[in-house]
Amino acid sequence: MDFKQLYLSIDGRINRSTFWLKFVLPVVIVSIVINIIAGVMMGSDPNNPNMAGFAILGIWQLILIYPSICVYGKRWHDRDKSAWWILIGLIPLVGPIWVLVECGFLKGTEGPNRFGEDPLAGA
């Protein structure tokens, strides 16, 4: 699956390894780097924080919105559920845990489903 299909299209399915290795891991690594840069930019004086660091964090979060919807939508599709299930993550405390378990740890539907072919069929 190419970059455009993975991050910019909600159609299709992806397996757990694609989810972890091509989305979660890169996002975590880049987020750590961005947080370090933002922290350095903000400085250590709590009375005079540099707002550019906050701006960088905000821009990074905005950049992640659409690709996250696409990738999580494909994981929900692999579980044979509508991408609307992404919204369950908005429920405080329980929602994000549910999304992590469903999308990160539970196996997808074997064989084709209404959202496409099994991503493991060729593996």
PDB file of C-alpha atoms in Angstrom:
ATOM      1  CA  MET A   1       0.000   0.000   0.000  1.00  0.00           C
ATOM      2  CA  ASP A   2       1.509   3.312  -1.051  1.00  0.00           C
ATOM      3  CA  PHE A   3       1.709   6.506   1.015  1.00  0.00           C
ATOM      4  CA  LYS A   4      -1.302   8.137  -0.639  1.00  0.00           C
ATOM      5  CA  GLN A   5      -3.541   5.089  -0.184  1.00  0.00           C
ATOM      6  CA  LEU A   6      -2.479   4.533   3.429  1.00  0.00           C
ATOM      7  CA  TYR A   7      -2.600   8.081   4.785  1.00  0.00           C
ATOM      8  CA  LEU A   8      -5.004   9.952   2.495  1.00  0.00           C
ATOM      9  CA  SER A   9      -7.787   7.457   1.707  1.00  0.00           C
ATOM     10  CA  ILE A  10     -10.267   5.912   4.092  1.00  0.00           C
ATOM     11  CA  ASP A  11     -11.085   3.062   1.674  1.00  0.00           C
ATOM     12  CA  GLY A  12      -9.820  -0.452   2.212  1.00  0.00           C
ATOM     13  CA  ARG A  13      -8.312  -2.422   5.053  1.00  0.00           C
ATOM     14  CA  ILE A  14      -4.955  -2.670   6.813  1.00  0.00           C
ATOM     15  CA  ASN A  15      -3.656  -5.328   9.177  1.00  0.00           C
ATOM     16  CA  ARG A  16      -2.235  -4.804  12.655  1.00  0.00           C
ATOM     17  CA  SER A  17       1.414  -4.833  11.598  1.00  0.00           C
ATOM     18  CA  THR A  18       0.822  -2.087   9.031  1.00  0.00           C
ATOM     19  CA  PHE A  19      -1.039  -0.095  11.681  1.00  0.00           C
ATOM     20  CA  TRP A  20       1.794  -0.398  14.227  1.00  0.00           C
ATOM     21  CA  LEU A  21       4.825  -0.188  11.907  1.00  0.00           C
ATOM     22  CA  LYS A  22       3.661   2.334   9.310  1.00  0.00           C
ATOM     23  CA  PHE A  23       1.500   4.586  11.479  1.00  0.00           C
ATOM     24  CA  VAL A  24       1.892   4.295  15.251  1.00  0.00           C
ATOM     25  CA  LEU A  25       5.688   3.862  15.374  1.00  0.00           C
ATOM     26  CA  PRO A  26       6.503   6.746  12.998  1.00  0.00           C
ATOM     27  CA  VAL A  27       3.976   9.035  14.719  1.00  0.00           C
ATOM     28  CA  VAL A  28       5.447   8.249  18.149  1.00  0.00           C
ATOM     29  CA  ILE A  29       9.030   8.830  16.967  1.00  0.00           C
ATOM     30  CA  VAL A  30       8.213  12.117  15.217  1.00  0.00           C
ATOM     31  CA  SER A  31       6.083  13.226  18.188  1.00  0.00           C
ATOM     32  CA  ILE A  32       8.991  12.655  20.586  1.00  0.00           C
ATOM     33  CA  VAL A  33      11.325  14.691  18.378  1.00  0.00           C
ATOM     34  CA  ILE A  34       8.768  17.495  17.986  1.00  0.00           C
ATOM     35  CA  ASN A  35       8.116  17.554  21.735  1.00  0.00           C
ATOM     36  CA  ILE A  36      11.852  17.838  22.440  1.00  0.00           C
ATOM     37  CA  ILE A  37      12.191  20.686  19.936  1.00  0.00           C
ATOM     38  CA  ALA A  38       9.108  22.433  21.335  1.00  0.00           C
ATOM     39  CA  GLY A  39      10.383  21.975  24.894  1.00  0.00           C
ATOM     40  CA  VAL A  40      13.736  23.512  24.022  1.00  0.00           C
ATOM     41  CA  MET A  41      12.000  26.407  22.259  1.00  0.00           C
ATOM     42  CA  MET A  42       9.698  27.055  25.221  1.00  0.00           C
ATOM     43  CA  GLY A  43      12.652  27.435  27.563  1.00  0.00           C
ATOM     44  CA  SER A  44      12.890  26.754  31.267  1.00  0.00           C
ATOM     45  CA  ASP A  45      11.475  30.023  32.573  1.00  0.00           C
ATOM     46  CA  PRO A  46       7.828  29.357  33.527  1.00  0.00           C
ATOM     47  CA  ASN A  47       7.155  33.105  33.680  1.00  0.00           C
ATOM     48  CA  ASN A  48       8.233  33.684  30.081  1.00  0.00           C
ATOM     49  CA  PRO A  49       7.380  30.703  27.847  1.00  0.00           C
ATOM     50  CA  ASN A  50       8.113  30.952  24.137  1.00  0.00           C
ATOM     51  CA  MET A  51       4.808  30.459  22.322  1.00  0.00           C
ATOM     52  CA  ALA A  52       6.512  29.111  19.188  1.00  0.00           C
ATOM     53  CA  GLY A  53       6.898  25.758  20.933  1.00  0.00           C
ATOM     54  CA  PHE A  54       3.164  25.593  21.557  1.00  0.00           C
ATOM     55  CA  ALA A  55       2.541  26.548  17.925  1.00  0.00           C
ATOM     56  CA  ILE A  56       4.718  23.675  16.703  1.00  0.00           C
ATOM     57  CA  LEU A  57       2.802  21.199  18.872  1.00  0.00           C
ATOM     58  CA  GLY A  58      -0.526  22.553  17.638  1.00  0.00           C
ATOM     59  CA  ILE A  59       0.506  22.375  13.991  1.00  0.00           C
ATOM     60  CA  TRP A  60       1.696  18.774  14.449  1.00  0.00           C
ATOM     61  CA  GLN A  61      -1.667  17.824  15.971  1.00  0.00           C
ATOM     62  CA  LEU A  62      -3.533  19.448  13.084  1.00  0.00           C
ATOM     63  CA  ILE A  63      -1.360  17.634  10.537  1.00  0.00           C
ATOM     64  CA  LEU A  64      -2.202  14.292  12.180  1.00  0.00           C
ATOM     65  CA  ILE A  65      -6.007  14.626  12.124  1.00  0.00           C
ATOM     66  CA  TYR A  66      -6.819  13.477   8.579  1.00  0.00           C
ATOM     67  CA  PRO A  67      -4.165  10.716   8.259  1.00  0.00           C
ATOM     68  CA  SER A  68      -5.272   9.367  11.653  1.00  0.00           C
ATOM     69  CA  ILE A  69      -8.888   9.203  10.526  1.00  0.00           C
ATOM     70  CA  CYS A  70      -7.825   7.348   7.364  1.00  0.00           C
ATOM     71  CA  VAL A  71      -5.603   4.810   9.127  1.00  0.00           C
ATOM     72  CA  TYR A  72      -8.006   4.140  12.005  1.00  0.00           C
ATOM     73  CA  GLY A  73     -10.866   3.880   9.514  1.00  0.00           C
ATOM     74  CA  LYS A  74      -8.991   1.149   7.647  1.00  0.00           C
ATOM     75  CA  ARG A  75      -8.359  -0.734  10.907  1.00  0.00           C
ATOM     76  CA  TRP A  76     -12.066  -0.555  11.786  1.00  0.00           C
ATOM     77  CA  HIS A  77     -12.811  -1.804   8.261  1.00  0.00           C
ATOM     78  CA  ASP A  78     -10.478  -4.743   8.858  1.00  0.00           C
ATOM     79  CA  ARG A  79     -12.551  -5.523  11.959  1.00  0.00           C
ATOM     80  CA  ASP A  80     -15.661  -5.387   9.655  1.00  0.00           C
ATOM     81  CA  LYS A  81     -16.974  -2.251  11.332  1.00  0.00           C
ATOM     82  CA  SER A  82     -17.802   1.154   9.908  1.00  0.00           C
ATOM     83  CA  ALA A  83     -15.208   3.917  10.159  1.00  0.00           C
ATOM     84  CA  TRP A  84     -17.781   5.784  12.258  1.00  0.00           C
ATOM     85  CA  TRP A  85     -16.498   3.636  15.146  1.00  0.00           C
ATOM     86  CA  ILE A  86     -13.594   6.114  15.270  1.00  0.00           C
ATOM     87  CA  LEU A  87     -15.953   8.333  17.263  1.00  0.00           C
ATOM     88  CA  ILE A  88     -15.950   5.871  20.173  1.00  0.00           C
ATOM     89  CA  GLY A  89     -12.494   7.252  20.963  1.00  0.00           C
ATOM     90  CA  LEU A  90     -14.181  10.486  22.070  1.00  0.00           C
ATOM     91  CA  ILE A  91     -15.723   8.803  25.122  1.00  0.00           C
ATOM     92  CA  PRO A  92     -13.544   9.816  28.080  1.00  0.00           C
ATOM     93  CA  LEU A  93     -11.215   7.112  29.474  1.00  0.00           C
ATOM     94  CA  VAL A  94     -13.056   4.071  28.074  1.00  0.00           C
ATOM     95  CA  GLY A  95     -13.095   5.187  24.423  1.00  0.00           C
ATOM     96  CA  PRO A  96      -9.345   5.408  23.772  1.00  0.00           C
ATOM     97  CA  ILE A  97      -8.763   2.085  25.543  1.00  0.00           C
ATOM     98  CA  TRP A  98     -11.462   0.443  23.426  1.00  0.00           C
ATOM     99  CA  VAL A  99      -9.948   1.877  20.228  1.00  0.00           C
ATOM    100  CA  LEU A 100      -6.462   0.700  21.230  1.00  0.00           C
ATOM    101  CA  VAL A 101      -7.663  -2.840  21.914  1.00  0.00           C
ATOM    102  CA  GLU A 102      -9.866  -3.102  18.801  1.00  0.00           C
ATOM    103  CA  CYS A 103      -7.477  -1.465  16.349  1.00  0.00           C
ATOM    104  CA  GLY A 104      -4.141  -2.404  17.850  1.00  0.00           C
ATOM    105  CA  PHE A 105      -4.526  -5.890  19.245  1.00  0.00           C
ATOM    106  CA  LEU A 106      -7.561  -7.714  17.850  1.00  0.00           C
ATOM    107  CA  LYS A 107      -7.231  -9.625  14.596  1.00  0.00           C
ATOM    108  CA  GLY A 108      -9.174  -8.452  11.562  1.00  0.00           C
ATOM    109  CA  THR A 109     -11.875 -10.383   9.744  1.00  0.00           C
ATOM    110  CA  GLU A 110     -10.485 -13.375   7.874  1.00  0.00           C
ATOM    111  CA  GLY A 111     -11.157 -13.332   4.154  1.00  0.00           C
ATOM    112  CA  PRO A 112     -12.926 -10.583   2.248  1.00  0.00           C
ATOM    113  CA  ASN A 113     -15.545  -8.441   3.951  1.00  0.00           C
ATOM    114  CA  ARG A 114     -17.751  -5.555   2.833  1.00  0.00           C
ATOM    115  CA  PHE A 115     -14.758  -3.183   2.944  1.00  0.00           C
ATOM    116  CA  GLY A 116     -12.385  -5.151   0.739  1.00  0.00           C
ATOM    117  CA  GLU A 117     -10.023  -8.059   0.501  1.00  0.00           C
ATOM    118  CA  ASP A 118      -8.154  -9.500   3.470  1.00  0.00           C
ATOM    119  CA  PRO A 119      -4.852  -7.574   3.788  1.00  0.00           C
ATOM    120  CA  LEU A 120      -3.188 -10.821   4.900  1.00  0.00           C
ATOM    121  CA  ALA A 121      -4.436 -12.789   1.878  1.00  0.00           C
ATOM    122  CA  GLY A 122      -1.189 -12.199  -0.018  1.00  0.00           C
ATOM    123  CA  ALA A 123       1.019 -12.854   3.026  1.00  0.00           C
TER     124      ALA A 123
END
